[in-house]
mmCIF file with all atom_site columns, C-alpha atoms and ligand atoms in Angstrom:
data_model
loop_
_atom_site.group_PDB
_atom_site.id
_atom_site.type_symbol
_atom_site.label_atom_id
_atom_site.label_alt_id
_atom_site.label_comp_id
_atom_site.label_asym_id
_atom_site.label_entity_id
_atom_site.label_seq_id
_atom_site.pdbx_PDB_ins_code
_atom_site.Cartn_x
_atom_site.Cartn_y
_atom_site.Cartn_z
_atom_site.occupancy
_atom_site.B_iso_or_equiv
_atom_site.pdbx_formal_charge
_atom_site.auth_seq_id
_atom_site.auth_comp_id
_atom_site.auth_asym_id
_atom_site.auth_atom_id
_atom_site.pdbx_PDB_model_num
ATOM   1   C CA  . MET E 1 1   ? -20.253 -6.748  -25.492 1.00 83.00 ? 1   MET E CA  1
ATOM   2   C CA  . PRO E 1 2   ? -19.062 -8.866  -22.547 1.00 94.00 ? 2   PRO E CA  1
ATOM   3   C CA  . MET E 1 3   ? -21.466 -9.508  -19.666 1.00 97.00 ? 3   MET E CA  1
ATOM   4   C CA  . LEU E 1 4   ? -21.035 -7.290  -16.616 1.00 98.00 ? 4   LEU E CA  1
ATOM   5   C CA  . GLU E 1 5   ? -20.155 -9.355  -13.542 1.00 98.00 ? 5   GLU E CA  1
ATOM   6   C CA  . ILE E 1 6   ? -20.797 -8.340  -9.928  1.00 98.00 ? 6   ILE E CA  1
ATOM   7   C CA  . TYR E 1 7   ? -18.960 -10.449 -7.339  1.00 98.00 ? 7   TYR E CA  1
ATOM   8   C CA  . GLY E 1 8   ? -20.300 -10.676 -3.807  1.00 98.00 ? 8   GLY E CA  1
ATOM   9   C CA  . VAL E 1 9   ? -23.166 -12.088 -1.783  1.00 97.00 ? 9   VAL E CA  1
ATOM   10  C CA  . PRO E 1 10  ? -26.628 -10.583 -2.126  1.00 97.00 ? 10  PRO E CA  1
ATOM   11  C CA  . GLN E 1 11  ? -27.062 -10.042 1.634   1.00 96.00 ? 11  GLN E CA  1
ATOM   12  C CA  . SER E 1 12  ? -24.390 -7.303  1.572   1.00 97.00 ? 12  SER E CA  1
ATOM   13  C CA  . ASN E 1 13  ? -25.955 -3.830  1.484   1.00 98.00 ? 13  ASN E CA  1
ATOM   14  C CA  . PHE E 1 14  ? -23.216 -2.662  -0.899  1.00 98.00 ? 14  PHE E CA  1
ATOM   15  C CA  . VAL E 1 15  ? -23.737 -5.576  -3.285  1.00 98.00 ? 15  VAL E CA  1
ATOM   16  C CA  . TRP E 1 16  ? -27.450 -4.777  -3.140  1.00 98.00 ? 16  TRP E CA  1
ATOM   17  C CA  . THR E 1 17  ? -26.747 -1.150  -4.083  1.00 98.00 ? 17  THR E CA  1
ATOM   18  C CA  . ALA E 1 18  ? -24.672 -2.200  -7.125  1.00 98.00 ? 18  ALA E CA  1
ATOM   19  C CA  . ARG E 1 19  ? -27.382 -4.633  -8.225  1.00 98.00 ? 19  ARG E CA  1
ATOM   20  C CA  . MET E 1 20  ? -30.082 -1.969  -7.813  1.00 98.00 ? 20  MET E CA  1
ATOM   21  C CA  . ALA E 1 21  ? -28.023 0.353   -10.005 1.00 98.00 ? 21  ALA E CA  1
ATOM   22  C CA  . CYS E 1 22  ? -27.972 -2.328  -12.730 1.00 98.00 ? 22  CYS E CA  1
ATOM   23  C CA  . ALA E 1 23  ? -31.710 -2.911  -12.354 1.00 98.00 ? 23  ALA E CA  1
ATOM   24  C CA  . GLU E 1 24  ? -32.555 0.811   -12.442 1.00 98.00 ? 24  GLU E CA  1
ATOM   25  C CA  . LYS E 1 25  ? -30.446 1.236   -15.538 1.00 98.00 ? 25  LYS E CA  1
ATOM   26  C CA  . GLY E 1 26  ? -31.708 -1.945  -17.220 1.00 97.00 ? 26  GLY E CA  1
ATOM   27  C CA  . VAL E 1 27  ? -28.177 -3.358  -17.472 1.00 98.00 ? 27  VAL E CA  1
ATOM   28  C CA  . PRO E 1 28  ? -27.945 -7.162  -17.656 1.00 98.00 ? 28  PRO E CA  1
ATOM   29  C CA  . TYR E 1 29  ? -25.364 -8.600  -15.249 1.00 98.00 ? 29  TYR E CA  1
ATOM   30  C CA  . GLU E 1 30  ? -24.305 -11.841 -13.672 1.00 98.00 ? 30  GLU E CA  1
ATOM   31  C CA  . LEU E 1 31  ? -24.072 -12.084 -9.874  1.00 98.00 ? 31  LEU E CA  1
ATOM   32  C CA  . LYS E 1 32  ? -21.040 -14.245 -9.074  1.00 98.00 ? 32  LYS E CA  1
ATOM   33  C CA  . MET E 1 33  ? -21.310 -15.546 -5.548  1.00 97.00 ? 33  MET E CA  1
ATOM   34  C CA  . ALA E 1 34  ? -18.107 -14.680 -3.691  1.00 98.00 ? 34  ALA E CA  1
ATOM   35  C CA  . ARG E 1 35  ? -17.376 -13.939 -0.036  1.00 97.00 ? 35  ARG E CA  1
ATOM   36  C CA  . PRO E 1 36  ? -14.963 -11.250 1.188   1.00 98.00 ? 36  PRO E CA  1
ATOM   37  C CA  . HIS E 1 37  ? -11.317 -12.285 1.306   1.00 98.00 ? 37  HIS E CA  1
ATOM   38  C CA  . THR E 1 38  ? -11.726 -15.038 -1.268  1.00 98.00 ? 38  THR E CA  1
ATOM   39  C CA  . PRO E 1 39  ? -9.674  -15.190 -4.485  1.00 98.00 ? 39  PRO E CA  1
ATOM   40  C CA  . ASP E 1 40  ? -12.213 -13.604 -6.869  1.00 98.00 ? 40  ASP E CA  1
ATOM   41  C CA  . ILE E 1 41  ? -12.664 -10.626 -4.526  1.00 98.00 ? 41  ILE E CA  1
ATOM   42  C CA  . ASP E 1 42  ? -9.021  -10.342 -3.466  1.00 98.00 ? 42  ASP E CA  1
ATOM   43  C CA  . ALA E 1 43  ? -8.014  -10.236 -7.126  1.00 98.00 ? 43  ALA E CA  1
ATOM   44  C CA  . VAL E 1 44  ? -9.744  -6.840  -7.449  1.00 98.00 ? 44  VAL E CA  1
ATOM   45  C CA  . HIS E 1 45  ? -10.273 -5.240  -4.012  1.00 98.00 ? 45  HIS E CA  1
ATOM   46  C CA  . PRO E 1 46  ? -7.020  -4.533  -2.162  1.00 98.00 ? 46  PRO E CA  1
ATOM   47  C CA  . MET E 1 47  ? -8.834  -4.961  1.181   1.00 98.00 ? 47  MET E CA  1
ATOM   48  C CA  . GLY E 1 48  ? -10.803 -8.034  0.066   1.00 98.00 ? 48  GLY E CA  1
ATOM   49  C CA  . ARG E 1 49  ? -14.227 -6.356  0.310   1.00 98.00 ? 49  ARG E CA  1
ATOM   50  C CA  . MET E 1 50  ? -17.332 -6.904  -1.779  1.00 98.00 ? 50  MET E CA  1
ATOM   51  C CA  . PRO E 1 51  ? -18.682 -5.994  -4.243  1.00 98.00 ? 51  PRO E CA  1
ATOM   52  C CA  . VAL E 1 52  ? -16.169 -6.020  -7.031  1.00 98.00 ? 52  VAL E CA  1
ATOM   53  C CA  . MET E 1 53  ? -16.995 -5.714  -10.704 1.00 98.00 ? 53  MET E CA  1
ATOM   54  C CA  . ARG E 1 54  ? -15.566 -7.138  -13.892 1.00 98.00 ? 54  ARG E CA  1
ATOM   55  C CA  . HIS E 1 55  ? -16.522 -6.102  -17.415 1.00 98.00 ? 55  HIS E CA  1
ATOM   56  C CA  . GLY E 1 56  ? -14.343 -7.627  -20.087 1.00 97.00 ? 56  GLY E CA  1
ATOM   57  C CA  . ASP E 1 57  ? -10.781 -6.544  -19.282 1.00 97.00 ? 57  ASP E CA  1
ATOM   58  C CA  . ASP E 1 58  ? -11.966 -3.831  -16.856 1.00 98.00 ? 58  ASP E CA  1
ATOM   59  C CA  . SER E 1 59  ? -12.377 -4.316  -13.133 1.00 98.00 ? 59  SER E CA  1
ATOM   60  C CA  . LEU E 1 60  ? -13.380 -2.022  -10.267 1.00 98.00 ? 60  LEU E CA  1
ATOM   61  C CA  . PHE E 1 61  ? -13.757 -2.046  -6.501  1.00 98.00 ? 61  PHE E CA  1
ATOM   62  C CA  . GLU E 1 62  ? -15.778 0.283   -4.208  1.00 98.00 ? 62  GLU E CA  1
ATOM   63  C CA  . THR E 1 63  ? -19.505 0.482   -4.773  1.00 98.00 ? 63  THR E CA  1
ATOM   64  C CA  . ILE E 1 64  ? -19.580 4.136   -5.791  1.00 98.00 ? 64  ILE E CA  1
ATOM   65  C CA  . ALA E 1 65  ? -17.000 3.478   -8.509  1.00 98.00 ? 65  ALA E CA  1
ATOM   66  C CA  . ILE E 1 66  ? -18.915 0.440   -9.769  1.00 98.00 ? 66  ILE E CA  1
ATOM   67  C CA  . CYS E 1 67  ? -22.190 2.400   -9.846  1.00 98.00 ? 67  CYS E CA  1
ATOM   68  C CA  . THR E 1 68  ? -20.556 5.356   -11.608 1.00 98.00 ? 68  THR E CA  1
ATOM   69  C CA  . TYR E 1 69  ? -19.283 3.001   -14.307 1.00 98.00 ? 69  TYR E CA  1
ATOM   70  C CA  . ILE E 1 70  ? -22.709 1.366   -14.668 1.00 98.00 ? 70  ILE E CA  1
ATOM   71  C CA  . ASP E 1 71  ? -24.318 4.790   -14.947 1.00 98.00 ? 71  ASP E CA  1
ATOM   72  C CA  . ARG E 1 72  ? -21.871 6.267   -17.464 1.00 98.00 ? 72  ARG E CA  1
ATOM   73  C CA  . ASN E 1 73  ? -21.040 3.247   -19.590 1.00 97.00 ? 73  ASN E CA  1
ATOM   74  C CA  . PHE E 1 74  ? -24.542 2.063   -20.428 1.00 97.00 ? 74  PHE E CA  1
ATOM   75  C CA  . PRO E 1 75  ? -27.617 3.672   -21.934 1.00 96.00 ? 75  PRO E CA  1
ATOM   76  C CA  . GLY E 1 76  ? -30.682 4.098   -19.754 1.00 94.00 ? 76  GLY E CA  1
ATOM   77  C CA  . PRO E 1 77  ? -31.975 6.589   -17.224 1.00 96.00 ? 77  PRO E CA  1
ATOM   78  C CA  . GLY E 1 78  ? -29.278 8.575   -15.396 1.00 97.00 ? 78  GLY E CA  1
ATOM   79  C CA  . LEU E 1 79  ? -28.748 7.544   -11.768 1.00 98.00 ? 79  LEU E CA  1
ATOM   80  C CA  . VAL E 1 80  ? -27.344 10.989  -10.883 1.00 98.00 ? 80  VAL E CA  1
ATOM   81  C CA  . PRO E 1 81  ? -28.900 14.351  -11.833 1.00 98.00 ? 81  PRO E CA  1
ATOM   82  C CA  . ALA E 1 82  ? -27.178 16.199  -14.678 1.00 97.00 ? 82  ALA E CA  1
ATOM   83  C CA  . ALA E 1 83  ? -27.254 19.531  -12.820 1.00 97.00 ? 83  ALA E CA  1
ATOM   84  C CA  . ALA E 1 84  ? -24.132 20.366  -10.820 1.00 98.00 ? 84  ALA E CA  1
ATOM   85  C CA  . MET E 1 85  ? -25.934 20.854  -7.511  1.00 98.00 ? 85  MET E CA  1
ATOM   86  C CA  . GLY E 1 86  ? -27.991 17.682  -7.804  1.00 98.00 ? 86  GLY E CA  1
ATOM   87  C CA  . ALA E 1 87  ? -24.905 15.628  -8.703  1.00 98.00 ? 87  ALA E CA  1
ATOM   88  C CA  . ALA E 1 88  ? -22.992 17.160  -5.785  1.00 98.00 ? 88  ALA E CA  1
ATOM   89  C CA  . GLU E 1 89  ? -25.859 16.399  -3.404  1.00 98.00 ? 89  GLU E CA  1
ATOM   90  C CA  . VAL E 1 90  ? -25.819 12.753  -4.506  1.00 98.00 ? 90  VAL E CA  1
ATOM   91  C CA  . ALA E 1 91  ? -22.064 12.670  -3.778  1.00 98.00 ? 91  ALA E CA  1
ATOM   92  C CA  . GLN E 1 92  ? -22.727 14.307  -0.402  1.00 98.00 ? 92  GLN E CA  1
ATOM   93  C CA  . TRP E 1 93  ? -25.257 11.671  0.695   1.00 98.00 ? 93  TRP E CA  1
ATOM   94  C CA  . VAL E 1 94  ? -23.282 8.727   -0.684  1.00 98.00 ? 94  VAL E CA  1
ATOM   95  C CA  . SER E 1 95  ? -20.235 9.931   1.232   1.00 98.00 ? 95  SER E CA  1
ATOM   96  C CA  . PHE E 1 96  ? -22.265 10.501  4.407   1.00 98.00 ? 96  PHE E CA  1
ATOM   97  C CA  . ILE E 1 97  ? -23.827 7.047   4.185   1.00 98.00 ? 97  ILE E CA  1
ATOM   98  C CA  . ASN E 1 98  ? -20.517 5.301   3.461   1.00 98.00 ? 98  ASN E CA  1
ATOM   99  C CA  . THR E 1 99  ? -18.348 7.060   6.014   1.00 98.00 ? 99  THR E CA  1
ATOM   100 C CA  . SER E 1 100 ? -20.771 7.913   8.839   1.00 98.00 ? 100 SER E CA  1
ATOM   101 C CA  . LEU E 1 101 ? -24.134 6.100   8.743   1.00 98.00 ? 101 LEU E CA  1
ATOM   102 C CA  . ASP E 1 102 ? -22.981 2.652   7.549   1.00 98.00 ? 102 ASP E CA  1
ATOM   103 C CA  . PRO E 1 103 ? -20.172 2.273   10.132  1.00 98.00 ? 103 PRO E CA  1
ATOM   104 C CA  . VAL E 1 104 ? -22.623 2.823   13.017  1.00 98.00 ? 104 VAL E CA  1
ATOM   105 C CA  . CYS E 1 105 ? -25.846 1.344   11.666  1.00 98.00 ? 105 CYS E CA  1
ATOM   106 C CA  . VAL E 1 106 ? -24.436 -1.654  9.741   1.00 98.00 ? 106 VAL E CA  1
ATOM   107 C CA  . ARG E 1 107 ? -20.862 -2.464  10.827  1.00 98.00 ? 107 ARG E CA  1
ATOM   108 C CA  . GLN E 1 108 ? -21.472 -1.846  14.531  1.00 97.00 ? 108 GLN E CA  1
ATOM   109 C CA  . PHE E 1 109 ? -25.204 -2.366  15.138  1.00 98.00 ? 109 PHE E CA  1
ATOM   110 C CA  . ALA E 1 110 ? -26.550 -4.774  12.486  1.00 97.00 ? 110 ALA E CA  1
ATOM   111 C CA  . LEU E 1 111 ? -23.455 -6.974  12.367  1.00 97.00 ? 111 LEU E CA  1
ATOM   112 C CA  . GLY E 1 112 ? -23.758 -7.284  16.163  1.00 97.00 ? 112 GLY E CA  1
ATOM   113 C CA  . TYR E 1 113 ? -26.841 -9.367  15.329  1.00 97.00 ? 113 TYR E CA  1
ATOM   114 C CA  . VAL E 1 114 ? -25.807 -10.993 12.048  1.00 95.00 ? 114 VAL E CA  1
ATOM   115 C CA  . PHE E 1 115 ? -22.195 -11.922 12.894  1.00 95.00 ? 115 PHE E CA  1
ATOM   116 C CA  . PRO E 1 116 ? -22.223 -11.575 16.697  1.00 96.00 ? 116 PRO E CA  1
ATOM   117 C CA  . GLY E 1 117 ? -19.038 -13.521 17.336  1.00 95.00 ? 117 GLY E CA  1
ATOM   118 C CA  . THR E 1 118 ? -20.347 -14.462 20.797  1.00 96.00 ? 118 THR E CA  1
ATOM   119 C CA  . PRO E 1 119 ? -19.678 -17.968 22.139  1.00 97.00 ? 119 PRO E CA  1
ATOM   120 C CA  . ASP E 1 120 ? -23.379 -18.976 21.960  1.00 96.00 ? 120 ASP E CA  1
ATOM   121 C CA  . GLY E 1 121 ? -24.288 -16.932 18.846  1.00 95.00 ? 121 GLY E CA  1
ATOM   122 C CA  . SER E 1 122 ? -26.491 -14.543 20.837  1.00 96.00 ? 122 SER E CA  1
ATOM   123 C CA  . PRO E 1 123 ? -26.582 -10.839 19.833  1.00 96.00 ? 123 PRO E CA  1
ATOM   124 C CA  . ASN E 1 124 ? -23.388 -9.042  20.762  1.00 97.00 ? 124 ASN E CA  1
ATOM   125 C CA  . ARG E 1 125 ? -24.716 -6.459  23.223  1.00 97.00 ? 125 ARG E CA  1
ATOM   126 C CA  . ALA E 1 126 ? -21.207 -5.028  23.672  1.00 96.00 ? 126 ALA E CA  1
ATOM   127 C CA  . LYS E 1 127 ? -21.341 -3.948  19.999  1.00 96.00 ? 127 LYS E CA  1
ATOM   128 C CA  . ILE E 1 128 ? -25.061 -3.199  19.738  1.00 98.00 ? 128 ILE E CA  1
ATOM   129 C CA  . ASP E 1 129 ? -25.753 -1.105  22.829  1.00 98.00 ? 129 ASP E CA  1
ATOM   130 C CA  . PRO E 1 130 ? -23.058 1.559   22.313  1.00 98.00 ? 130 PRO E CA  1
ATOM   131 C CA  . ALA E 1 131 ? -24.251 1.972   18.703  1.00 98.00 ? 131 ALA E CA  1
ATOM   132 C CA  . LEU E 1 132 ? -27.798 2.984   19.667  1.00 98.00 ? 132 LEU E CA  1
ATOM   133 C CA  . PRO E 1 133 ? -27.327 6.743   20.325  1.00 98.00 ? 133 PRO E CA  1
ATOM   134 C CA  . GLY E 1 134 ? -25.330 7.167   17.107  1.00 98.00 ? 134 GLY E CA  1
ATOM   135 C CA  . MET E 1 135 ? -27.882 5.194   15.167  1.00 98.00 ? 135 MET E CA  1
ATOM   136 C CA  . GLU E 1 136 ? -30.703 7.388   16.489  1.00 98.00 ? 136 GLU E CA  1
ATOM   137 C CA  . LYS E 1 137 ? -28.779 10.476  15.370  1.00 98.00 ? 137 LYS E CA  1
ATOM   138 C CA  . HIS E 1 138 ? -28.053 9.146   11.860  1.00 98.00 ? 138 HIS E CA  1
ATOM   139 C CA  . LEU E 1 139 ? -31.589 7.892   11.286  1.00 98.00 ? 139 LEU E CA  1
ATOM   140 C CA  . GLY E 1 140 ? -32.923 11.280  12.411  1.00 98.00 ? 140 GLY E CA  1
ATOM   141 C CA  . ILE E 1 141 ? -30.715 12.989  9.843   1.00 98.00 ? 141 ILE E CA  1
ATOM   142 C CA  . VAL E 1 142 ? -31.935 10.895  6.916   1.00 98.00 ? 142 VAL E CA  1
ATOM   143 C CA  . ASP E 1 143 ? -35.539 11.121  8.172   1.00 98.00 ? 143 ASP E CA  1
ATOM   144 C CA  . ALA E 1 144 ? -35.309 14.918  7.980   1.00 98.00 ? 144 ALA E CA  1
ATOM   145 C CA  . ALA E 1 145 ? -33.701 14.696  4.523   1.00 98.00 ? 145 ALA E CA  1
ATOM   146 C CA  . VAL E 1 146 ? -36.359 12.445  2.979   1.00 98.00 ? 146 VAL E CA  1
ATOM   147 C CA  . SER E 1 147 ? -39.211 14.376  4.653   1.00 98.00 ? 147 SER E CA  1
ATOM   148 C CA  . ARG E 1 148 ? -38.901 17.053  1.941   1.00 97.00 ? 148 ARG E CA  1
ATOM   149 C CA  . THR E 1 149 ? -39.658 15.085  -1.234  1.00 98.00 ? 149 THR E CA  1
ATOM   150 C CA  . GLY E 1 150 ? -39.609 11.397  -0.273  1.00 98.00 ? 150 GLY E CA  1
ATOM   151 C CA  . HIS E 1 151 ? -36.067 11.155  -1.769  1.00 98.00 ? 151 HIS E CA  1
ATOM   152 C CA  . LEU E 1 152 ? -32.614 12.133  -0.568  1.00 98.00 ? 152 LEU E CA  1
ATOM   153 C CA  . VAL E 1 153 ? -31.945 14.422  -3.545  1.00 98.00 ? 153 VAL E CA  1
ATOM   154 C CA  . GLY E 1 154 ? -34.521 16.336  -5.570  1.00 97.00 ? 154 GLY E CA  1
ATOM   155 C CA  . ALA E 1 155 ? -37.786 14.755  -6.587  1.00 96.00 ? 155 ALA E CA  1
ATOM   156 C CA  . ASN E 1 156 ? -36.452 11.532  -8.098  1.00 97.00 ? 156 ASN E CA  1
ATOM   157 C CA  . PHE E 1 157 ? -34.985 8.237   -6.935  1.00 98.00 ? 157 PHE E CA  1
ATOM   158 C CA  . THR E 1 158 ? -31.213 8.610   -7.376  1.00 98.00 ? 158 THR E CA  1
ATOM   159 C CA  . LEU E 1 159 ? -28.024 6.717   -6.632  1.00 98.00 ? 159 LEU E CA  1
ATOM   160 C CA  . ALA E 1 160 ? -28.110 8.253   -3.145  1.00 98.00 ? 160 ALA E CA  1
ATOM   161 C CA  . ASP E 1 161 ? -31.355 6.376   -2.451  1.00 98.00 ? 161 ASP E CA  1
ATOM   162 C CA  . MET E 1 162 ? -29.790 3.168   -3.794  1.00 98.00 ? 162 MET E CA  1
ATOM   163 C CA  . PHE E 1 163 ? -27.186 3.458   -1.024  1.00 98.00 ? 163 PHE E CA  1
ATOM   164 C CA  . LEU E 1 164 ? -29.711 4.254   1.720   1.00 98.00 ? 164 LEU E CA  1
ATOM   165 C CA  . LEU E 1 165 ? -32.605 1.929   0.918   1.00 98.00 ? 165 LEU E CA  1
ATOM   166 C CA  . PRO E 1 166 ? -30.832 -1.445  1.415   1.00 98.00 ? 166 PRO E CA  1
ATOM   167 C CA  . ILE E 1 167 ? -29.510 -0.289  4.804   1.00 98.00 ? 167 ILE E CA  1
ATOM   168 C CA  . ALA E 1 168 ? -32.858 1.164   5.903   1.00 98.00 ? 168 ALA E CA  1
ATOM   169 C CA  . SER E 1 169 ? -34.629 -1.988  4.772   1.00 97.00 ? 169 SER E CA  1
ATOM   170 C CA  . PHE E 1 170 ? -32.261 -4.225  6.797   1.00 97.00 ? 170 PHE E CA  1
ATOM   171 C CA  . LEU E 1 171 ? -32.768 -1.981  9.828   1.00 98.00 ? 171 LEU E CA  1
ATOM   172 C CA  . THR E 1 172 ? -36.553 -2.452  9.755   1.00 97.00 ? 172 THR E CA  1
ATOM   173 C CA  . ARG E 1 173 ? -35.881 -6.140  10.552  1.00 96.00 ? 173 ARG E CA  1
ATOM   174 C CA  . LEU E 1 174 ? -33.869 -5.672  13.746  1.00 97.00 ? 174 LEU E CA  1
ATOM   175 C CA  . PRO E 1 175 ? -35.549 -4.755  17.027  1.00 96.00 ? 175 PRO E CA  1
ATOM   176 C CA  . GLU E 1 176 ? -34.080 -1.431  18.200  1.00 97.00 ? 176 GLU E CA  1
ATOM   177 C CA  . SER E 1 177 ? -33.697 0.007   14.702  1.00 97.00 ? 177 SER E CA  1
ATOM   178 C CA  . ALA E 1 178 ? -37.221 -1.080  13.721  1.00 97.00 ? 178 ALA E CA  1
ATOM   179 C CA  . GLN E 1 179 ? -38.538 0.800   16.723  1.00 98.00 ? 179 GLN E CA  1
ATOM   180 C CA  . MET E 1 180 ? -36.513 3.907   15.837  1.00 98.00 ? 180 MET E CA  1
ATOM   181 C CA  . ILE E 1 181 ? -37.708 3.865   12.215  1.00 98.00 ? 181 ILE E CA  1
ATOM   182 C CA  . GLY E 1 182 ? -41.270 3.278   13.453  1.00 98.00 ? 182 GLY E CA  1
ATOM   183 C CA  . ASN E 1 183 ? -40.966 6.601   15.303  1.00 98.00 ? 183 ASN E CA  1
ATOM   184 C CA  . LEU E 1 184 ? -39.623 8.486   12.239  1.00 98.00 ? 184 LEU E CA  1
ATOM   185 C CA  . PRO E 1 185 ? -42.646 8.977   9.954   1.00 98.00 ? 185 PRO E CA  1
ATOM   186 C CA  . ALA E 1 186 ? -40.794 10.203  6.858   1.00 98.00 ? 186 ALA E CA  1
ATOM   187 C CA  . LEU E 1 187 ? -38.170 7.443   6.917   1.00 98.00 ? 187 LEU E CA  1
ATOM   188 C CA  . ARG E 1 188 ? -40.817 4.813   7.636   1.00 98.00 ? 188 ARG E CA  1
ATOM   189 C CA  . ALA E 1 189 ? -42.901 6.015   4.669   1.00 98.00 ? 189 ALA E CA  1
ATOM   190 C CA  . TYR E 1 190 ? -39.754 6.150   2.506   1.00 98.00 ? 190 TYR E CA  1
ATOM   191 C CA  . VAL E 1 191 ? -38.910 2.510   3.182   1.00 98.00 ? 191 VAL E CA  1
ATOM   192 C CA  . GLU E 1 192 ? -42.509 1.378   2.697   1.00 98.00 ? 192 GLU E CA  1
ATOM   193 C CA  . ARG E 1 193 ? -42.924 3.289   -0.546  1.00 98.00 ? 193 ARG E CA  1
ATOM   194 C CA  . HIS E 1 194 ? -39.630 2.380   -2.217  1.00 98.00 ? 194 HIS E CA  1
ATOM   195 C CA  . SER E 1 195 ? -39.796 -1.269  -1.134  1.00 97.00 ? 195 SER E CA  1
ATOM   196 C CA  . THR E 1 196 ? -42.296 -1.789  -3.935  1.00 97.00 ? 196 THR E CA  1
ATOM   197 C CA  . ARG E 1 197 ? -39.911 -0.368  -6.528  1.00 98.00 ? 197 ARG E CA  1
ATOM   198 C CA  . PRO E 1 198 ? -39.181 -2.945  -9.253  1.00 98.00 ? 198 PRO E CA  1
ATOM   199 C CA  . SER E 1 199 ? -35.381 -2.571  -8.880  1.00 98.00 ? 199 SER E CA  1
ATOM   200 C CA  . PHE E 1 200 ? -35.689 -3.224  -5.146  1.00 98.00 ? 200 PHE E CA  1
ATOM   201 C CA  . VAL E 1 201 ? -38.020 -6.200  -5.506  1.00 97.00 ? 201 VAL E CA  1
ATOM   202 C CA  . ALA E 1 202 ? -35.848 -7.725  -8.266  1.00 97.00 ? 202 ALA E CA  1
ATOM   203 C CA  . THR E 1 203 ? -32.712 -7.554  -6.089  1.00 98.00 ? 203 THR E CA  1
ATOM   204 C CA  . LEU E 1 204 ? -34.177 -8.452  -2.674  1.00 97.00 ? 204 LEU E CA  1
ATOM   205 C CA  . PRO E 1 205 ? -31.658 -10.771 -0.995  1.00 95.00 ? 205 PRO E CA  1
ATOM   206 C CA  . PRO E 1 206 ? -32.837 -14.288 -0.231  1.00 88.00 ? 206 PRO E CA  1
ATOM   207 C CA  . PRO E 1 207 ? -33.193 -15.141 3.470   1.00 75.00 ? 207 PRO E CA  1
ATOM   208 C CA  . PRO E 1 208 ? -29.975 -16.493 5.002   1.00 64.00 ? 208 PRO E CA  1
ATOM   209 C CA  . PRO E 1 209 ? -29.686 -20.305 4.943   1.00 58.00 ? 209 PRO E CA  1
ATOM   210 C CA  . PRO E 1 210 ? -30.773 -22.060 8.163   1.00 59.00 ? 210 PRO E CA  1
ATOM   211 C CA  . LYS E 1 211 ? -27.997 -22.592 10.696  1.00 57.00 ? 211 LYS E CA  1
ATOM   212 C CA  . ALA E 1 212 ? -26.486 -26.075 10.700  1.00 54.00 ? 212 ALA E CA  1
ATOM   213 C CA  . ALA E 1 213 ? -27.731 -28.187 13.637  1.00 49.00 ? 213 ALA E CA  1
HETATM 214 N N1  . GSH T 2 .   ? -16.407 1.086   0.928   1.00 71.94 ? 1   GSH T N1  1
HETATM 215 C C1  . GSH T 2 .   ? -16.693 -0.228  0.387   1.00 71.94 ? 1   GSH T C1  1
HETATM 216 C C2  . GSH T 2 .   ? -17.254 -1.083  1.496   1.00 71.94 ? 1   GSH T C2  1
HETATM 217 C C3  . GSH T 2 .   ? -17.489 -2.511  1.089   1.00 71.94 ? 1   GSH T C3  1
HETATM 218 C C4  . GSH T 2 .   ? -17.747 -3.348  2.319   1.00 71.94 ? 1   GSH T C4  1
HETATM 219 O O1  . GSH T 2 .   ? -17.462 -2.932  3.465   1.00 71.94 ? 1   GSH T O1  1
HETATM 220 N N2  . GSH T 2 .   ? -18.274 -4.549  2.080   1.00 71.94 ? 1   GSH T N2  1
HETATM 221 C C5  . GSH T 2 .   ? -18.460 -5.450  3.186   1.00 71.94 ? 1   GSH T C5  1
HETATM 222 C C6  . GSH T 2 .   ? -19.730 -6.265  2.982   1.00 71.94 ? 1   GSH T C6  1
HETATM 223 S S1  . GSH T 2 .   ? -21.197 -5.215  3.055   1.00 71.94 ? 1   GSH T S1  1
HETATM 224 C C7  . GSH T 2 .   ? -17.286 -6.395  3.262   1.00 71.94 ? 1   GSH T C7  1
HETATM 225 O O2  . GSH T 2 .   ? -16.808 -6.874  2.246   1.00 71.94 ? 1   GSH T O2  1
HETATM 226 N N3  . GSH T 2 .   ? -16.810 -6.639  4.482   1.00 71.94 ? 1   GSH T N3  1
HETATM 227 C C8  . GSH T 2 .   ? -15.727 -7.533  4.732   1.00 71.94 ? 1   GSH T C8  1
HETATM 228 C C9  . GSH T 2 .   ? -14.563 -6.840  5.398   1.00 71.94 ? 1   GSH T C9  1
HETATM 229 O O3  . GSH T 2 .   ? -14.593 -5.613  5.583   1.00 71.94 ? 1   GSH T O3  1
HETATM 230 O O4  . GSH T 2 .   ? -13.621 -7.527  5.749   1.00 71.94 ? 1   GSH T O4  1
HETATM 231 C C10 . GSH T 2 .   ? -17.689 -0.100  -0.791  1.00 71.94 ? 1   GSH T C10 1
HETATM 232 O O5  . GSH T 2 .   ? -18.320 0.950   -0.897  1.00 71.94 ? 1   GSH T O5  1
HETATM 233 O O6  . GSH T 2 .   ? -17.792 -1.014  -1.607  1.00 71.94 ? 1   GSH T O6  1
#
């Protein structure tokens, strides 16, 4: 069988999710380093976003599609519950994270630090500050959700958690979000507990390279 290939950079939360899905499932894969809007990515994703996947003659874009393929095409533990309600709840949280939580907490807030676009490279307060109330709301929602069982859905670690954990982990490293998570006991415990998970440890992104002098 051909080797599964994931294209992207490991610091992307979505690339991290796809890699965690492979690790949870025990699927061997090759991470092909590729930035957004470069030929390998543009060849598959119509908007030039990462990750994209190739497997033999098949290719996919959008993380949920890639993870669904990984889950259904390979043997190993299911990433989504078999029961209708559990599967629907995973879809619910993945959709919420992708369309509501990620835009505020990653695109607006975190990228205001990581890719500030300011003349001197300082954090982009014009992006960060307006994101804070929305971030507080979204983090409160997932705190309440994981307070029940320590997972987003049911009593097991599912694909929904693979979407949330990389984002929550990144947020513990930035000042305002770290403080918010510090004040949300269930979410704080969730990040601490699942950060020791083998699939998380095996896919932890390396620190960014030092800035050129
Ligand atoms: N909905 C897409 C989002 C992918 C995405 O936004 N990836 C980011 C990196 S985390 C990216 O490629 N951004 C570049 C851009 O939007 O131009 C998915 O689930 O895969």
